[in-house]
Every structure is written in C-alpha cells, then in structure tokens.
Coordinates of C-alpha atoms and ligand atoms in Angstrom, one line a residue:
M1 CA 109.1 -149.2 137.4
R2 CA 108.2 -149.8 133.8
E3 CA 111.6 -149.5 132.2
A4 CA 113.6 -151.1 135.0
S5 CA 111.5 -154.3 134.7
R6 CA 111.7 -154.2 130.9
A7 CA 115.5 -154.0 131.0
G8 CA 115.5 -156.8 133.5
L9 CA 116.8 -154.7 136.4
I10 CA 115.8 -155.3 139.9
S11 CA 116.5 -151.9 141.5
Y12 CA 114.7 -148.7 140.7
V13 CA 116.5 -146.6 138.1
P14 CA 114.4 -143.6 136.9
S15 CA 114.7 -143.8 133.2
F16 CA 114.5 -141.1 130.6
Y17 CA 112.0 -143.3 128.8
D18 CA 109.6 -142.7 131.7
F19 CA 110.2 -139.0 131.5
A20 CA 109.4 -139.1 127.8
N21 CA 106.2 -141.1 128.4
V22 CA 105.0 -138.5 130.9
C23 CA 105.6 -135.8 128.4
Q24 CA 103.8 -137.8 125.7
S25 CA 100.8 -138.2 127.9
L26 CA 100.9 -134.5 128.8
S27 CA 100.6 -133.6 125.2
Q28 CA 97.3 -135.3 125.2
T29 CA 96.0 -133.7 128.4
Q30 CA 93.8 -130.6 128.1
S31 CA 93.1 -129.7 131.7
R32 CA 95.7 -127.5 133.3
L33 CA 94.9 -128.9 136.7
Q34 CA 95.3 -132.5 135.5
M35 CA 98.6 -131.6 133.9
A36 CA 100.0 -130.0 137.1
E37 CA 98.8 -133.1 138.9
E38 CA 100.6 -135.5 136.5
V39 CA 103.8 -133.5 136.5
G40 CA 103.7 -133.1 140.3
T41 CA 103.2 -136.8 140.8
F42 CA 106.0 -137.7 138.5
L43 CA 108.5 -135.2 140.2
A44 CA 107.5 -136.7 143.6
S45 CA 108.4 -140.2 142.4
L46 CA 112.0 -139.1 141.6
N47 CA 114.8 -138.4 144.0
I48 CA 115.9 -134.8 144.5
D49 CA 118.7 -134.8 141.9
E50 CA 116.5 -136.3 139.2
A51 CA 113.5 -134.1 140.1
E52 CA 115.7 -131.1 139.7
I53 CA 116.8 -132.2 136.3
A54 CA 113.4 -133.3 135.2
A55 CA 111.8 -130.0 136.1
R56 CA 114.3 -128.3 133.8
F57 CA 114.0 -130.8 131.0
M58 CA 110.2 -130.6 131.1
V59 CA 110.1 -126.9 130.2
G60 CA 112.6 -127.5 127.4
R61 CA 115.8 -126.5 129.2
A62 CA 118.8 -128.8 128.7
V63 CA 121.0 -127.0 131.1
E64 CA 120.8 -124.7 134.1
Q65 CA 119.6 -121.2 133.5
G66 CA 122.5 -119.0 132.5
E67 CA 124.4 -122.0 130.9
E68 CA 122.3 -122.1 127.7
K69 CA 124.8 -120.1 125.7
R70 CA 127.5 -122.8 126.2
L71 CA 125.5 -125.6 124.7
Q72 CA 125.3 -124.2 121.2
I73 CA 123.4 -127.0 119.5
S74 CA 121.0 -125.9 116.8
G75 CA 118.0 -127.7 115.5
R76 CA 119.8 -128.0 112.2
A77 CA 122.7 -129.9 113.8
V78 CA 120.3 -132.3 115.5
W79 CA 118.5 -133.0 112.2
K80 CA 121.8 -133.4 110.4
I81 CA 123.0 -136.0 112.8
A82 CA 119.8 -138.0 112.7
A83 CA 119.7 -137.8 108.9
E84 CA 123.3 -138.9 108.6
M85 CA 122.7 -141.9 110.9
T86 CA 119.9 -143.1 108.7
D87 CA 121.1 -141.8 105.4
S88 CA 117.9 -139.9 104.9
A89 CA 119.0 -136.4 104.2
D90 CA 117.0 -136.4 101.0
Q91 CA 113.8 -137.3 102.7
G92 CA 113.9 -134.3 105.0
E93 CA 111.1 -132.4 103.2
D94 CA 108.7 -135.4 103.4
I95 CA 109.5 -136.2 107.0
F96 CA 109.0 -132.6 108.2
T97 CA 105.7 -132.4 106.3
A98 CA 104.4 -135.6 107.8
A99 CA 105.6 -134.9 111.4
E100 CA 103.6 -132.9 113.8
D101 CA 106.7 -131.1 115.2
F102 CA 110.5 -131.2 115.2
G103 CA 110.7 -133.9 117.9
E104 CA 108.5 -136.2 115.9
A105 CA 110.5 -135.6 112.8
I106 CA 113.6 -136.7 114.6
E107 CA 111.8 -139.8 116.0
M108 CA 110.6 -140.7 112.5
T109 CA 114.1 -140.3 111.1
L110 CA 115.7 -142.4 113.9
K111 CA 113.1 -145.1 113.3
L112 CA 114.7 -145.7 109.9
R113 CA 117.7 -147.4 111.6
A114 CA 118.0 -151.1 111.1
A115 CA 117.2 -151.7 114.8
D116 CA 115.9 -149.4 117.5
P117 CA 118.2 -149.5 120.6
E118 CA 116.7 -150.6 123.9
P119 CA 115.9 -147.4 125.9
T120 CA 118.5 -147.4 128.6
L121 CA 119.3 -143.7 129.3
T122 CA 118.7 -142.4 132.8
I123 CA 117.7 -138.8 133.5
R124 CA 121.0 -138.2 135.2
E125 CA 123.0 -139.6 132.4
L126 CA 121.3 -137.4 129.9
N127 CA 121.9 -134.4 132.2
Q128 CA 125.6 -135.4 132.4
K129 CA 125.8 -135.6 128.7
F130 CA 124.3 -132.2 128.1
A131 CA 126.7 -130.7 130.7
E132 CA 129.6 -132.4 129.0
I133 CA 128.5 -130.9 125.6
A134 CA 128.1 -127.5 127.1
A135 CA 131.6 -127.7 128.7
I136 CA 133.4 -128.4 125.4
E137 CA 135.4 -125.3 124.4
G138 CA 138.4 -124.3 122.5
R139 CA 139.8 -126.0 119.4
H140 CA 137.3 -127.7 117.1
A141 CA 134.7 -127.2 119.8
R142 CA 131.9 -127.4 117.4
N143 CA 132.9 -130.7 115.9
R144 CA 133.6 -132.1 119.3
K145 CA 130.2 -131.1 120.5
L146 CA 128.6 -132.7 117.4
D147 CA 130.6 -135.9 118.0
A148 CA 129.3 -136.1 121.6
L149 CA 125.8 -135.5 120.4
R150 CA 126.1 -138.2 117.7
E151 CA 127.2 -140.7 120.4
L152 CA 124.2 -139.8 122.5
F153 CA 121.7 -140.3 119.6
A154 CA 123.4 -143.6 118.7
R155 CA 122.5 -144.9 122.2
A156 CA 119.0 -143.5 122.2
S157 CA 115.8 -145.2 121.1
A158 CA 113.8 -143.3 118.5
F159 CA 111.3 -142.3 121.2
E160 CA 114.0 -141.1 123.5
G161 CA 115.5 -139.3 120.6
K162 CA 112.2 -137.4 120.0
Y163 CA 112.4 -135.9 123.5
I164 CA 116.1 -135.3 123.5
A165 CA 115.6 -133.3 120.4
K166 CA 112.7 -131.4 121.9
I167 CA 114.7 -130.5 125.0
L168 CA 117.7 -129.4 122.9
I169 CA 115.7 -127.0 120.8
G170 CA 113.5 -125.9 123.8
E171 CA 110.2 -126.7 122.2
M172 CA 108.3 -129.4 124.2
R173 CA 104.9 -128.6 122.7
H174 CA 103.1 -130.2 125.6
G175 CA 101.9 -127.0 127.2
V176 CA 104.0 -127.0 130.4
S177 CA 104.9 -123.4 130.9
E178 CA 107.0 -122.0 133.8
G179 CA 103.7 -121.1 135.6
L180 CA 102.3 -124.6 135.3
M181 CA 105.6 -126.1 136.4
L182 CA 105.5 -124.0 139.6
E183 CA 102.0 -125.3 140.3
A184 CA 103.3 -128.9 139.7
I185 CA 106.2 -128.3 142.2
A186 CA 103.7 -127.0 144.7
R187 CA 101.7 -130.2 144.3
M188 CA 104.9 -132.4 144.5
S189 CA 105.7 -130.9 147.8
A190 CA 102.3 -130.1 149.2
R191 CA 103.4 -126.5 149.7
P192 CA 101.4 -123.3 148.8
V193 CA 102.0 -122.2 145.3
T194 CA 102.7 -118.7 146.5
E195 CA 105.7 -120.0 148.4
V196 CA 107.0 -121.8 145.3
R197 CA 106.5 -118.6 143.3
R198 CA 108.4 -116.6 145.8
I199 CA 111.4 -119.0 145.7
H200 CA 111.2 -118.9 141.9
M201 CA 111.4 -115.1 142.0
L202 CA 114.6 -115.4 143.9
E203 CA 116.0 -118.3 141.9
A204 CA 116.0 -118.0 138.2
D205 CA 116.2 -121.7 137.6
L206 CA 113.3 -124.1 138.0
G207 CA 115.6 -127.0 138.9
R208 CA 117.0 -125.0 141.8
V209 CA 113.4 -124.3 143.0
V210 CA 112.8 -128.0 143.2
R211 CA 116.1 -128.6 145.0
I212 CA 115.3 -125.9 147.6
I213 CA 111.7 -127.1 148.1
R214 CA 112.8 -130.7 148.5
S215 CA 115.8 -130.1 150.7
P216 CA 115.4 -130.7 154.4
A217 CA 114.6 -127.4 156.0
G218 CA 117.4 -125.0 155.9
A219 CA 119.9 -127.3 154.2
E220 CA 119.7 -125.5 150.8
K221 CA 118.8 -122.1 152.1
P222 CA 119.3 -119.4 151.4
A223 CA 117.6 -118.8 148.1
A224 CA 119.5 -116.4 145.8
G225 CA 121.9 -115.3 148.4
E226 CA 119.5 -114.6 151.2
S227 CA 122.0 -114.7 154.0
S228 CA 125.0 -113.7 152.0
P229 CA 123.5 -111.8 149.1
T230 CA 126.7 -110.9 147.5
S231 CA 129.0 -113.9 148.1
P232 CA 130.7 -115.0 144.9
A233 CA 128.5 -118.1 144.8
A234 CA 125.3 -116.0 145.0
K235 CA 123.0 -116.4 142.0
P236 CA 121.5 -113.4 140.2
L237 CA 117.8 -112.6 140.9
K238 CA 115.5 -112.3 138.0
P239 CA 115.0 -108.6 137.0
M240 CA 111.7 -106.9 137.8
L241 CA 109.7 -106.1 134.7
A242 CA 107.6 -103.1 133.9
F243 CA 104.1 -102.9 132.5
P244 CA 103.5 -100.5 129.6
V245 CA 100.9 -97.7 130.0
A246 CA 99.9 -95.1 127.4
D247 CA 100.6 -91.9 129.3
I248 CA 101.2 -90.0 132.5
A249 CA 97.5 -89.8 133.3
E250 CA 97.2 -93.6 133.1
A251 CA 100.2 -93.9 135.5
F252 CA 98.4 -91.8 138.1
A253 CA 95.1 -93.7 137.4
T254 CA 97.0 -97.0 138.0
L255 CA 99.3 -96.2 140.9
G256 CA 97.6 -93.2 142.6
S257 CA 99.6 -90.1 143.6
E258 CA 102.1 -91.9 145.8
L259 CA 104.6 -92.5 143.1
S260 CA 107.9 -91.4 141.5
F261 CA 108.8 -90.8 137.9
E262 CA 112.3 -91.3 136.5
H263 CA 114.1 -91.2 133.2
K264 CA 113.9 -94.4 131.2
L265 CA 117.4 -94.8 129.8
D266 CA 117.9 -96.6 126.6
G267 CA 120.7 -98.9 127.4
A268 CA 121.2 -102.4 128.8
R269 CA 120.1 -103.8 132.1
V270 CA 122.7 -105.0 134.6
Q271 CA 122.6 -106.6 138.0
I272 CA 125.6 -106.0 140.1
H273 CA 126.7 -108.2 143.0
H274 CA 129.2 -106.4 145.1
A275 CA 130.7 -108.5 147.9
G276 CA 133.2 -106.0 149.1
D277 CA 136.7 -104.8 148.2
G278 CA 136.9 -105.5 144.5
D279 CA 134.7 -108.7 144.6
V280 CA 132.2 -107.8 141.9
R281 CA 130.1 -109.9 139.6
I282 CA 127.8 -108.4 137.0
F283 CA 125.0 -110.1 135.2
S284 CA 123.0 -109.2 132.1
R285 CA 119.2 -109.0 131.9
R286 CA 119.4 -112.6 130.7
L287 CA 121.4 -113.5 133.8
N288 CA 124.6 -114.3 131.9
E289 CA 127.7 -113.1 133.7
I290 CA 129.4 -110.3 131.9
T291 CA 131.9 -109.1 134.6
E292 CA 134.9 -109.6 132.4
S293 CA 133.5 -107.7 129.5
I294 CA 132.9 -104.4 131.4
P295 CA 135.9 -103.6 133.6
D296 CA 135.0 -99.9 133.5
V297 CA 131.7 -100.6 135.3
V298 CA 133.5 -102.9 137.8
E299 CA 135.8 -100.0 138.6
V300 CA 132.9 -97.6 139.2
V301 CA 131.1 -100.1 141.5
S302 CA 134.2 -100.9 143.4
R303 CA 133.9 -97.4 144.9
I304 CA 131.4 -99.0 147.3
G305 CA 134.4 -100.3 149.2
A306 CA 133.9 -102.9 151.8
R307 CA 130.1 -102.9 151.8
H308 CA 127.9 -105.7 150.4
A309 CA 125.2 -104.7 147.9
I310 CA 123.1 -106.0 145.0
L311 CA 122.2 -103.2 142.6
D312 CA 120.0 -103.0 139.6
G313 CA 120.8 -100.5 136.9
E314 CA 121.3 -99.5 133.3
V315 CA 124.5 -99.2 131.4
I316 CA 124.6 -96.9 128.4
G317 CA 127.3 -96.4 125.8
V318 CA 128.6 -92.9 125.4
D319 CA 130.6 -91.3 122.6
A320 CA 133.7 -89.1 123.1
S321 CA 131.6 -86.1 123.9
G322 CA 129.5 -88.0 126.5
R323 CA 126.4 -88.4 124.2
P324 CA 124.6 -91.7 124.2
A325 CA 125.8 -94.2 121.6
A326 CA 123.7 -96.5 119.5
F327 CA 122.3 -99.5 121.3
Q328 CA 123.9 -102.0 118.9
D329 CA 127.4 -100.5 119.7
L330 CA 126.7 -100.9 123.4
M331 CA 125.6 -104.6 122.9
R332 CA 128.9 -105.3 121.2
R333 CA 130.7 -104.8 124.5
F334 CA 128.4 -107.2 126.4
G335 CA 129.7 -110.8 126.6
R336 CA 133.0 -109.9 124.9
T337 CA 136.0 -111.6 126.3
R338 CA 138.7 -110.8 123.8
D339 CA 140.3 -107.4 123.2
V340 CA 138.3 -106.0 126.1
E341 CA 140.6 -103.1 126.7
K342 CA 140.5 -102.1 123.0
A343 CA 136.7 -102.2 123.1
R344 CA 136.6 -100.2 126.2
A345 CA 138.6 -97.5 124.6
E346 CA 136.4 -97.5 121.5
Q347 CA 133.1 -97.6 123.4
P348 CA 133.1 -96.1 126.9
L349 CA 130.2 -97.1 129.2
R350 CA 128.4 -95.2 131.9
L351 CA 126.5 -96.9 134.7
F352 CA 123.2 -95.5 136.2
V353 CA 121.9 -97.3 139.2
F354 CA 118.1 -97.4 139.8
D355 CA 117.5 -99.9 142.5
V356 CA 119.0 -101.6 145.6
L357 CA 118.1 -105.3 146.0
A358 CA 120.4 -106.0 149.0
L359 CA 122.5 -103.8 151.2
D360 CA 125.0 -104.6 154.0
G361 CA 124.1 -108.3 154.0
A362 CA 120.3 -108.2 153.9
L363 CA 117.8 -108.5 151.1
T364 CA 115.9 -105.2 150.6
I365 CA 113.5 -106.3 147.9
D366 CA 110.5 -106.4 150.3
R367 CA 111.2 -102.9 151.6
P368 CA 108.9 -100.2 150.0
W369 CA 110.4 -98.3 147.1
A370 CA 110.5 -95.1 149.2
D371 CA 113.0 -96.8 151.5
R372 CA 115.0 -98.1 148.6
I373 CA 115.2 -94.6 147.2
S374 CA 116.8 -93.4 150.4
M375 CA 119.4 -96.3 150.2
L376 CA 120.2 -95.3 146.6
E377 CA 120.7 -91.7 147.6
E378 CA 122.9 -92.7 150.4
L379 CA 125.0 -94.8 148.0
Q380 CA 125.2 -91.9 145.7
S381 CA 126.6 -89.6 148.3
S382 CA 128.9 -92.1 150.0
A383 CA 130.3 -93.8 146.9
G384 CA 129.6 -91.4 144.1
L385 CA 127.5 -93.8 142.1
E386 CA 125.4 -92.1 139.4
I387 CA 121.7 -92.7 140.0
V388 CA 118.8 -92.2 137.6
E389 CA 117.2 -88.8 137.7
R390 CA 113.8 -88.8 139.4
I391 CA 111.0 -86.7 140.8
I392 CA 109.0 -87.9 143.8
K393 CA 105.3 -87.4 144.4
P394 CA 104.8 -84.8 141.6
N395 CA 101.4 -83.5 140.7
L396 CA 100.0 -84.4 137.2
A397 CA 101.3 -81.1 135.6
A398 CA 104.8 -81.5 137.1
A399 CA 104.9 -85.2 135.9
E400 CA 103.7 -84.2 132.4
K401 CA 106.5 -81.6 132.2
F402 CA 109.1 -84.1 133.5
Y403 CA 108.0 -86.6 130.7
A404 CA 108.0 -83.9 128.0
D405 CA 111.5 -82.7 129.0
A406 CA 112.7 -86.3 129.1
V407 CA 111.5 -86.9 125.5
V408 CA 113.1 -83.6 124.3
A409 CA 116.4 -84.6 126.0
G410 CA 116.3 -87.8 124.0
Y411 CA 115.2 -90.4 126.6
E412 CA 113.1 -93.3 125.6
G413 CA 110.4 -92.2 128.0
V414 CA 109.9 -92.4 131.8
M415 CA 109.2 -95.1 134.4
A416 CA 106.5 -94.6 137.0
K417 CA 107.1 -96.5 140.3
S418 CA 104.8 -96.8 143.2
L419 CA 106.4 -95.6 146.4
A420 CA 104.9 -98.5 148.4
S421 CA 105.9 -101.2 146.0
A422 CA 108.3 -104.1 146.7
Y423 CA 110.8 -105.3 144.1
T424 CA 109.3 -108.4 142.6
P425 CA 112.0 -110.4 140.8
G426 CA 110.9 -111.8 137.4
A427 CA 107.4 -110.4 137.6
R428 CA 105.7 -107.7 135.5
G429 CA 103.9 -106.3 138.5
R430 CA 101.9 -103.1 138.5
G431 CA 104.6 -101.5 140.7
W432 CA 106.6 -100.4 137.7
L433 CA 105.0 -98.8 134.7
K434 CA 106.8 -97.7 131.5
I435 CA 105.6 -94.9 129.4
K436 CA 107.4 -94.8 126.1
H437 CA 107.4 -92.1 123.5
T438 CA 106.7 -94.7 120.8
R439 CA 104.4 -97.6 121.3
T440 CA 106.4 -100.8 120.8
L441 CA 106.1 -104.4 121.7
D442 CA 108.9 -106.9 122.2
L443 CA 107.9 -109.9 120.0
V444 CA 109.5 -113.2 119.0
I445 CA 110.3 -114.2 115.5
V446 CA 108.7 -117.6 115.0
A447 CA 109.1 -118.0 111.2
A448 CA 110.4 -116.1 108.2
E449 CA 109.7 -116.0 104.5
W450 CA 112.3 -116.0 101.7
G451 CA 112.3 -112.5 100.1
Y452 CA 112.1 -111.6 96.5
G453 CA 113.3 -108.7 94.4
R454 CA 115.8 -106.7 96.3
R455 CA 115.5 -109.0 99.2
H456 CA 116.1 -112.2 97.2
G457 CA 118.2 -114.7 99.1
W458 CA 117.3 -113.3 102.5
L459 CA 114.8 -114.4 105.0
S460 CA 113.0 -111.1 105.3
N461 CA 109.3 -111.3 106.1
Y462 CA 109.3 -112.1 109.8
H463 CA 106.4 -113.7 111.5
L464 CA 106.0 -111.9 114.9
A465 CA 104.4 -113.5 117.9
A466 CA 103.7 -112.7 121.5
R467 CA 103.8 -115.1 124.4
D468 CA 100.6 -117.0 125.0
R469 CA 99.3 -118.4 128.3
N470 CA 100.5 -121.9 127.6
G471 CA 104.1 -121.3 127.2
G472 CA 103.8 -121.0 123.5
F473 CA 103.7 -118.1 121.0
A474 CA 100.7 -116.6 119.2
M475 CA 101.3 -114.8 115.9
L476 CA 100.2 -111.2 115.5
G477 CA 101.6 -110.0 112.2
K478 CA 104.5 -110.0 109.8
T479 CA 107.0 -107.4 108.8
F480 CA 110.0 -106.9 106.5
K481 CA 110.5 -103.3 107.5
G482 CA 113.2 -101.8 109.7
L483 CA 116.4 -103.7 109.1
S484 CA 119.4 -102.6 107.1
D485 CA 120.8 -104.9 104.3
E486 CA 123.6 -106.0 106.6
Q487 CA 121.1 -106.8 109.4
F488 CA 119.0 -108.8 106.9
R489 CA 122.0 -110.8 106.0
A490 CA 123.0 -111.5 109.6
M491 CA 119.4 -112.3 110.5
T492 CA 119.1 -114.8 107.6
E493 CA 122.1 -116.7 108.9
R494 CA 120.8 -116.6 112.5
L495 CA 117.4 -117.8 111.6
L496 CA 118.7 -120.6 109.4
A497 CA 120.6 -121.9 112.4
L498 CA 117.3 -122.0 114.3
K499 CA 115.3 -123.6 111.5
T500 CA 113.0 -126.4 112.5
E501 CA 111.2 -126.9 109.2
E502 CA 110.6 -125.3 105.8
S503 CA 107.7 -125.5 103.4
H504 CA 106.4 -123.3 100.7
G505 CA 109.0 -120.6 101.2
V506 CA 108.3 -120.3 104.9
V507 CA 111.0 -121.3 107.3
T508 CA 109.8 -122.1 110.8
V509 CA 112.4 -121.3 113.5
R510 CA 112.9 -121.9 117.2
P511 CA 111.4 -118.9 119.0
E512 CA 114.6 -117.3 120.2
V513 CA 115.1 -114.0 118.5
V514 CA 113.3 -111.1 120.2
V515 CA 112.7 -107.8 118.3
E516 CA 111.2 -104.6 119.4
V517 CA 108.4 -103.7 117.0
A518 CA 106.7 -100.4 116.5
Y519 CA 103.2 -100.3 115.1
N520 CA 100.4 -97.9 114.4
D521 CA 97.3 -99.8 115.5
I522 CA 96.1 -103.1 116.8
Q523 CA 93.1 -104.6 114.9
R524 CA 90.9 -107.5 115.5
S525 CA 91.8 -110.2 113.0
P526 CA 90.6 -113.7 112.3
N527 CA 93.8 -114.4 110.4
Y528 CA 96.0 -115.0 113.4
D529 CA 95.8 -117.3 116.5
A530 CA 95.9 -114.2 118.7
G531 CA 92.7 -112.9 117.1
M532 CA 94.6 -109.6 116.8
A533 CA 96.9 -108.1 114.2
L534 CA 99.4 -105.3 114.3
R535 CA 99.1 -102.6 111.6
F536 CA 102.2 -101.1 110.0
A537 CA 104.6 -103.2 112.1
R538 CA 108.2 -102.4 111.8
I539 CA 111.3 -103.6 113.6
V540 CA 113.0 -100.8 115.6
R541 CA 115.6 -102.9 117.3
I542 CA 116.9 -106.4 117.7
R543 CA 116.6 -107.2 121.4
D544 CA 119.5 -109.6 122.0
D545 CA 119.4 -108.6 125.6
K546 CA 115.9 -110.1 126.0
S547 CA 115.1 -113.8 126.1
P548 CA 111.8 -115.1 124.6
E549 CA 110.3 -115.4 128.1
Q550 CA 110.9 -111.7 128.5
A551 CA 108.9 -110.8 125.4
D552 CA 105.5 -109.2 125.7
S553 CA 102.5 -111.4 126.3
I554 CA 99.2 -111.6 124.6
D555 CA 97.7 -110.1 127.7
T556 CA 99.8 -107.0 127.2
V557 CA 98.7 -106.8 123.6
T558 CA 95.1 -107.2 124.6
A559 CA 95.5 -104.4 127.2
D560 CA 97.1 -102.2 124.5
Y561 CA 94.2 -103.0 122.2
E562 CA 91.6 -102.1 124.9
R563 CA 93.4 -98.9 125.8
Q564 CA 93.5 -97.8 122.2
K565 CA 89.8 -98.3 122.0
I566 CA 89.2 -96.1 125.0
L567 CA 92.0 -93.6 124.4
P568 CA 92.4 -93.2 120.7
S569 CA 94.2 -89.9 121.2
A570 CA 96.8 -91.5 123.5
R571 CA 98.4 -93.3 120.6
K572 CA 101.9 -92.0 120.2
V573 CA 102.9 -93.2 116.8
Ligands
AMP1 P1 111.6 -102.4 128.2 O1 113.0 -102.8 127.9 O2 111.0 -101.5 127.2 O3 110.7 -103.6 128.6 O4 111.6 -101.5 129.5 C1 112.1 -101.9 130.8 C2 113.6 -101.7 130.8 O5 113.9 -100.3 130.9 C3 114.3 -102.3 132.0 O6 114.5 -103.6 131.9 C4 115.6 -101.5 132.1 O7 116.6 -102.1 131.3 C5 115.2 -100.2 131.4 N1 115.3 -99.0 132.2 C6 115.8 -97.8 131.8 N2 115.6 -96.9 132.8 C7 115.1 -97.5 133.9 C8 114.7 -97.1 135.1 N3 114.8 -95.8 135.5 N4 114.1 -98.0 136.0 C9 113.9 -99.3 135.6 N5 114.2 -99.7 134.4 C10 114.8 -98.9 133.5

C-alpha cells in the first residue's frame, strides 16, 4: 500500500491520498471501459465502509444523498480558507487563470505554505469530517463549519486539498458519471450491470448501492424498503421521469393505443411513505424530507388509516377561491420549518396522487400501470384521496380533445402513460411521456456575465447547459430574459456563492441552479460544445425543486432538434 509504507505503517490503511491518485489517473484516461475497470478495481481493494464512501466521493458527493443541504460549504468559502492560510487572496485572479479547474487552483494555493503536510488522511476520517461539518447547526453555525473546514485543510497535503475541494464543490472533472460508477460497481462485484442499475433505481445513493452489493446475501436487504416499504427507516425511491414529446400523435406513435392520458399539474412532486396510523414521511423530488413543512398534506394522507403505502403525487398551492397559486409561492412552503402554521394559513396546499409504488407491504413498481390505476382508484374510494384526472385508452380524437380542454383549463399539458409500463425509479423511460403546451427544457446555469445598463451590478446573462454523457454539462445558449429585478438580485447572490472562477466579466459557477427555459427553435451551431444553440431562450421558472442530475440531457435536446426538423408545425411556441 503506497501511502501506508510511505508513512512507515505496517498495517493496511486505505488513504485518501490513494483515492486522489486514482482520480488523477482517471482524468488522464479516455476509454470508458478502462475507467470503469480502474474504479472497479479500486473499490474492490477497499473494505465495505470505505468502498461505500469512495463511490460517493468519486462522483463528487461529500455526504449521503439527501444530506447535501446540511453541508453548506460554497466554493467561495473553500477558496477563502486556502487563500487565508497562505496569505494569497490578492493572487486569486492569477491562480485561477493558470489552474485547469477549481481543485487545481486550491492545490496551487495550498502549495504556497511553507511546508506541505505529509498525506495522512484516511477515507473514513474525511467522511467523518464531512459528516461533522454537515451536523453543525444553530448559533454561529456558519463560522463553526468554516472553522472545522480550516482544521481539515490545515491537515491536508496540497494534493489531498485538491480533491477535498473537488468533492466539496461536486466537480470532479474526471468524467466519472453516475452511469459509469454503476458499471464500475458491477465490475467490483462481478455482478451484471442490470442488477446494479436495478438496486440504484431503488436506492438513491450510490454508496448504499455499494453497501448492498457487497453485503453478504440478505444482510443489507431490502433495498429501499422492499420488505417494509413504509417503515420510518425506509428510504425514498428516485422519482420516475417523463420524456418530452411534441404532441398527442407522437404519444400514440411512441406508446401505441394501450395508454392513458392525464392532466399534468403544475406543482411540486412529492413521495409519500405512509406506514400506518399517522406515521407519515414526505419527500420532495430531490428526496429531501419535507414532512414537517406540510402538515396539511400529512393530514390528508393519514386518511389511509392503518394501511402501508408509498404514493407519488403532485402538490399544488391554491388561493382562497381554490385556484392554483404561483409556483414560487408553493415552493416557499417546501422545506420551511418555522412558522409552519402561519404559512399554512397563507398558502393552502392540495395533494393529487398519481401513482402507487407500494401497497399493503409490497412494492408495486413492477406491476403494469393498468393495475396501479386500479389501486389508485381503490384508494380514492376507500380513503378519499384526490387523484389526477385521466382518460384510459381513448382514440386519437378523444385524446386531442382531452389535451385541448386541459390547456384551456390552465393545466401545463398532459402526461401519456403506457398501460403496460412499470414504474422505473430515477429513469426517464418511454413509459411516461409529457406533452407540454410550451416547449421548454430544464437547463443548468454554468456561468453568468455581469450586466450593464439597467442590469449593472447583477449577474444577468446566464450560460445555459444540458447534461452531457460524461456527467458534465454542454452549453446551448445564453439568456438574460425572463427574471424580475428582484429575481436578478437574488440570483446574483446565489450564483456568487457558487462561483468557482471569474475572468473577463464571466463568472463560472458550480452547476447547481436549474432553470426552465422556453425557446423558439434549436439550431445547429459551431459556437457551443453541444453543436446546437437555442434561439430566443428565456427563463420561465427557477426550478429549485430539480437537481442538476434531473435537468434535461443533450440527448433530449437532440431529439427535440430532430423532431422539429420533421414536424415544423408541431412547434408550440
Ligand atoms: P417536468 O417537471 O416538466 O419534467 O414534468 C414531469 C413532472 O410533472 C413530474 O415530475 C411531476 O412533478 C409533474 N406531474 C404533474 N402531473 C403529473 C402526472 N399526472 N403524472 C406524473 N407527473 C406529473
């Protein structure tokens, strides 16, 4: 063991330095196969605890999925600490220009110390440190978090610091996406990749996937609540995603005539775990627990009584007369822990259930949609839950009318679902199609430009990117349209906290903010990595309910582009 011998130790201690070395070597590897092999071999050389942590770290996650919010360490804070330690704040511009990425900038900064500490951190210790930082709450939490981080960097060698920084800001830049990690886990365990993917569908967290795969048969089962789907300890499943299509005819062309159409509500996704008699946990689309914030929804779900169930649905805000409220007002209730009762009075919520993932103790995700519809209807009549309005097996004309009526009634569009389809957690399968009145894409802001004129002092021209196939982001266009002055101000602050570098008036940020962007056309363009550009892009909504992994991919954009070539009249904007 390289580091163990270097530090003069006899026994094997997996070091973080080894982890960093593997990452470094991955960044120089082109072949996907070889990368999966390297990662798999490394994970196999670790014990189960370390492999669980390393899988997470390697895709740029410092803590378990769902815990990210508690960490609250920005790139700016990391840079400030490194700069303070080396008295080099005034050299920031030069360092960031010379460095290839944020991690390297931190490494270069830490190298300015009089002596580089011996690398002694273990993978477990680092994990422990991140968990401690995430757990700091209450008075002066921010300063206490920064103190803990300062201590950590003081112990780290510059090379370790580089990878600590990369993990903290979630940008590894070595091309290990979630998909590649699943292949690596399959290699580590000599198990079929389909099996690993299946476990990942049920477990949102890659580290948990490693743990389950590596555990002696049965010891760690069930995945995501298989035997006891609604026990309080059960983890949420990743939500199933929908694939966009242009119109009703395309839905029939894709799914055939064995399908249902239902209203697409413009609210926020929730996953409800009901373990019986008031034992309810509710998770957001990003799998954060929000039970405390929405007691009104808890009350509604409690009508299920003693039965166990996991439900998928949409919560909308309504005004005093029952009309849908603005999305931003709805989002203000999610995640709120103070003055919940006051917020409840100001912004009432309504729950619409649209799927059943488990019922009476058994997972139902593999049952065909037609069966799950019957379960929904049964829950509607037995517990009075409101379910989304739908039509089953309509002909083309009836489906067109359902869509037209939905748009007139103010819905965002309709969803088409194959009656035979299973519920595929986390996957954008072809079982669910979304047909929206306006063509939009969910894109990630990767950089922003300082505005001028009326927008002086604000970051306002946003660089928009879709997910690429390597776990990175490919830019497709820019826009400064769509936000109010107040939103510009808030967005400027938010992006500055995510800043990784700045040059020539362009601030590069960690890819965290998702925005829904409407556009008129997609054109071929040599100007952007994606080879395509959006015309007349404008932000229609800030999607705080979506994580960057849930943003649209280049494949979706390409499909939209191809469709627009074939069906120019299908464009809805
Ligand atoms: P989008 O947010 O545009 O990707 O569309 C998918 C989202 O629509 C889902 O994540 C749900 O939050 C929401 N949605 C609204 N109504 C439905 C429905 N009837 N079935 C499934 N998802 C729905």
